[in-house]
Each structure stands twice: as C-alpha cells, then as structure tokens.
Amino acid sequence: MIVTMKAGASREQIDQVIALIEECGYKAHPIFGSNLTVLAAVGDERGKSGVFERLGSQPGVGKVEYILPPYKLVCREISPGLEREPTVVKIRVRHKERVTERAIGDGRLSVIAGPCSVESLEQVMTCAREAKKYGATFLRGGAFKPRTSPYSFQGLAEDGLKILAEAREEYGLGVVTELMDIHNLDLVSKYTDIIQIGARNMQNFMLLRNLGDTDRPILLKRGMSSTIDELLMSAEYVVSCGNPNVILCERGIRTFETAYRNTLDLNAVPTLRAATHLPIIVDPSHGTGRWELVKPMSMAAVAAGADGLIIEIHPEPAKAFSDGQQSLKPKKFGELMDAVAAVASCVGKPPCWKD
Ligand code: PEP
Ligand code: MN
C-alpha cells in the first residue's frame, strides 16, 4: 500500500504511521519530499484485514492506495510482468445420459439465448429449438425473477427449473438460470449448469461466499450501479472461497440517459480483459432494454472482445411476462447470430457454432 501523508503532517504523526505499518507486518519505506511524505507499506496484504481502513483514519494521513489491485486471485497480473493464463470455464452438460463438455473463454465465441422468464413448457421448448437452430449452446430462462414490484410475475420456481431441464434433455443446451436466495442453492444446482447471479445480488456477499463452496460455474452480472473494481471484488469473493469457475457479465449501468433502459458499458470489456483472467460476456438485452438495439450492440460487444453474449428471445415478445420490449423474435435472433459470427471471425474469436 502507499500512504500519502497530508501536507504539513508532523514528524510525530509520520512516525506513528510508520510504527503502525510495521506493527501490522509490513515494511515501511518512507520518501520524505519537500511538501509531502509518502510511505510505501510493502508486504502481502492477505489475511491482514482492516489495515487499509486503520491507516486511512490515522492523524496526518491524506490517502491510502493499493499498489497491486486488492483482488489478488482474479487479477490478471500476479506480479509486475507476470500474468496468469486466461481462465477457461468448463461446463459439463448432461444430455440423454451423456455428458458433453462446453467451454466459455476458450477463444471461441459462445451464445446463451432464451426467454427472460420461464413461462410455460411450450414457450421454453420453442425458444430452445430456435436458439439451438441458430447456434446458441446455452439456454437461459429465469425461474426465480428479481422484479421491482412484488405484484409482477415472480417466476415459476421449481416448476420453471423442471421445464428448463426438460428443454436441456430435448435439445442438449446447457441451462443458465438465476439464483436469488441461498436457501434455493441445492434446488437450483440440481437443474442448472451455470448459476446466474443477477445485477441486484452482485454484492450479496453471503450468497457469493456460499457459491464459493460449490464447483458450479457462476455467471456474475455487474450491478447496475457498480464499478469495475466492485465487480472484480465480488468475483474475488467466489474465487477466494474455493470456486474458480466465474464468468463476468457486463449488463449495462444506470446513467443520466433515459433513451434506453441502461447504458451498455462496453468500455468494461477491454478494461476487464486487462484487469482479469476471467471470461467476460455481455448482455445487450438488459444493457439496452430495446430489441432493435440488441443486434448492433451485440456486434459491438464482440468487436470489443467479449467471449460470449447472453440474449433474450421470445416466440411472441408482445405476450412476454417480462422484458418483451428487449426480446428478439427467433428470426431476428438468427440475423443477430449471422452478424456476430462475421464480427467474431474478424477479431480472431471464431464462433463456436461454426465448428
Ligand atoms: C436476467 O438476466 O434475467 C436479469 C434479471 O438480469 P439482471 O440481473 O442483469 O437485471
Ligand atoms: Mn430479463
């Protein structure tokens, strides 16, 4: 850590901070400038909780900063000049008594498609058939829905999970569904291949810790008001508790702009790429909230380097129980798949469905 003392900090205050740094197990390296004194606290930060905050509240301290990012495990850089290999999240999908291994982050583009909410067997079966026809390898669908209003459709719960599992059995697509409550972890794990943690739960730290105890791949969506660092710290919770299988998802953030539901922050893709070894996918459906923006923003996401996309589709968006305005009809989804395949090939990330 780097501790910058305030201009005018007394020698006594500086000595007290040096003493605290050493007491906490770091080596203090002071640099006495003509106006400011800077103290470098060198040492491994793991297991030393509270030091950052304690240093920040000492008399005479201006600011405290980390030298290396505080997310040690998801960080791309292990030490200056030494980088981790990209993480490839492997997903085992059971289908007709066989297990197929799929991967996200292996250098090919993958697509997850399906309805916002699981509404009926027929709706999910149609989505799965169409998603597969155009090249998606995963089926999404919410059985537990995080709705702003308690009076809105909340999802079909276990009945919805069973429908997703039935579609997997029929079409062999891996299932991605949201877990909202830790009490449903076993239930959701029973039916799903990737557990989605939605934007509203990105900082549900107890939930994240519990996911660290499973080996199930986790799709961690960025909170709508969360910074990149906060997203990475949330991923660090899961990984530090023992589960390395985390996929990050940019899904748009809240800004002053009201022309669309969210602002899809595509800066996040190359920024995350530089910061972490974890795979990165983009959700242009929630990121825009408008179906006609989904194809161009999917193409842009792939051009920016995304490893995958998660797209909402619906056989009849006008009748959808949730998010109909951002859901693509199957034919439009097919056009999107052709468009992103062309971009993916140009940026050296061949679409996995063209193998
Ligand atoms: C979803 O994917 O269905 C969803 C609710 O997304 P988010 O958590 O990004 O709002
Ligand atoms: Mn949705």
Short mmCIF file of N, CA and C and ligand atoms in Angstrom, two decimals, residues 115-117 140 142 145-146 178 196-200 221-222 224 251 261 283 286 310 312 323, ligand 1:
data_model
loop_
_atom_site.label_atom_id
_atom_site.label_comp_id
_atom_site.label_asym_id
_atom_site.label_seq_id
_atom_site.Cartn_x
_atom_site.Cartn_y
_atom_site.Cartn_z
N PRO A 115 -35.63 -17.09 -23.04
CA PRO A 115 -36.55 -16.05 -22.57
C PRO A 115 -36.07 -15.40 -21.28
N CYS A 116 -36.61 -14.22 -21.02
CA CYS A 116 -36.32 -13.59 -19.73
C CYS A 116 -36.82 -14.52 -18.63
N SER A 117 -38.12 -14.83 -18.68
CA SER A 117 -38.72 -15.71 -17.67
C SER A 117 -39.20 -17.00 -18.31
N ARG A 140 -31.00 -19.77 -21.61
CA ARG A 140 -31.26 -19.01 -20.40
C ARG A 140 -32.76 -19.01 -20.10
N GLY A 142 -35.36 -17.42 -16.55
CA GLY A 142 -35.46 -17.19 -15.11
C GLY A 142 -36.65 -17.94 -14.52
N LYS A 145 -37.50 -14.75 -10.41
CA LYS A 145 -37.29 -13.46 -11.06
C LYS A 145 -37.16 -12.32 -10.05
N PRO A 146 -36.11 -11.52 -10.18
CA PRO A 146 -35.97 -10.34 -9.31
C PRO A 146 -36.77 -9.17 -9.89
N GLU A 178 -31.12 -18.02 -12.86
CA GLU A 178 -30.71 -17.15 -11.74
C GLU A 178 -31.03 -17.75 -10.38
N GLN A 196 -26.65 -18.23 -12.44
CA GLN A 196 -26.56 -16.78 -12.70
C GLN A 196 -26.79 -16.01 -11.40
N ILE A 197 -25.90 -15.06 -11.12
CA ILE A 197 -26.13 -14.14 -10.01
C ILE A 197 -26.45 -12.79 -10.65
N GLY A 198 -27.64 -12.33 -10.40
CA GLY A 198 -28.12 -11.14 -11.10
C GLY A 198 -27.52 -9.86 -10.56
N ALA A 199 -27.74 -8.80 -11.35
CA ALA A 199 -27.19 -7.48 -11.01
C ALA A 199 -27.54 -7.07 -9.58
N ARG A 200 -28.76 -7.39 -9.18
CA ARG A 200 -29.21 -6.94 -7.84
C ARG A 200 -28.55 -7.71 -6.72
N LYS A 221 -23.26 -11.16 -12.81
CA LYS A 221 -23.61 -9.96 -13.56
C LYS A 221 -23.22 -8.71 -12.78
N ARG A 222 -22.80 -7.72 -13.52
CA ARG A 222 -22.38 -6.47 -12.89
C ARG A 222 -23.60 -5.73 -12.33
N MET A 224 -26.02 -2.72 -11.39
CA MET A 224 -26.32 -1.59 -12.28
C MET A 224 -25.68 -0.29 -11.82
N ARG A 251 -23.82 -5.90 -18.12
CA ARG A 251 -25.23 -5.89 -18.49
C ARG A 251 -25.83 -4.47 -18.47
N ARG A 261 -33.01 1.62 -21.51
CA ARG A 261 -33.16 1.13 -20.12
C ARG A 261 -31.87 1.29 -19.31
N ASP A 283 -24.39 -8.74 -22.01
CA ASP A 283 -25.85 -8.87 -22.09
C ASP A 283 -26.43 -7.60 -22.71
N HIS A 286 -30.50 -6.62 -21.55
CA HIS A 286 -30.71 -5.73 -20.39
C HIS A 286 -29.90 -4.44 -20.55
N ILE A 310 -25.24 -13.00 -23.92
CA ILE A 310 -26.47 -13.59 -23.38
C ILE A 310 -27.62 -12.74 -23.91
N GLU A 312 -31.87 -12.27 -24.83
CA GLU A 312 -33.25 -12.67 -24.54
C GLU A 312 -34.03 -12.83 -25.85
N ASP A 323 -39.91 -8.35 -19.81
CA ASP A 323 -38.88 -7.91 -20.77
C ASP A 323 -39.17 -8.19 -22.25
C1 PEP B 1 -31.91 -11.51 -16.16
O1 PEP B 1 -30.89 -11.84 -16.80
O2 PEP B 1 -32.99 -12.06 -16.28
C2 PEP B 1 -31.82 -10.38 -15.23
C3 PEP B 1 -32.78 -10.14 -14.34
O3 PEP B 1 -30.73 -9.64 -15.42
P1 PEP B 1 -30.05 -8.52 -14.49
O4 PEP B 1 -29.75 -9.18 -13.17
O5 PEP B 1 -28.82 -8.14 -15.26
O6 PEP B 1 -31.02 -7.39 -14.36
#
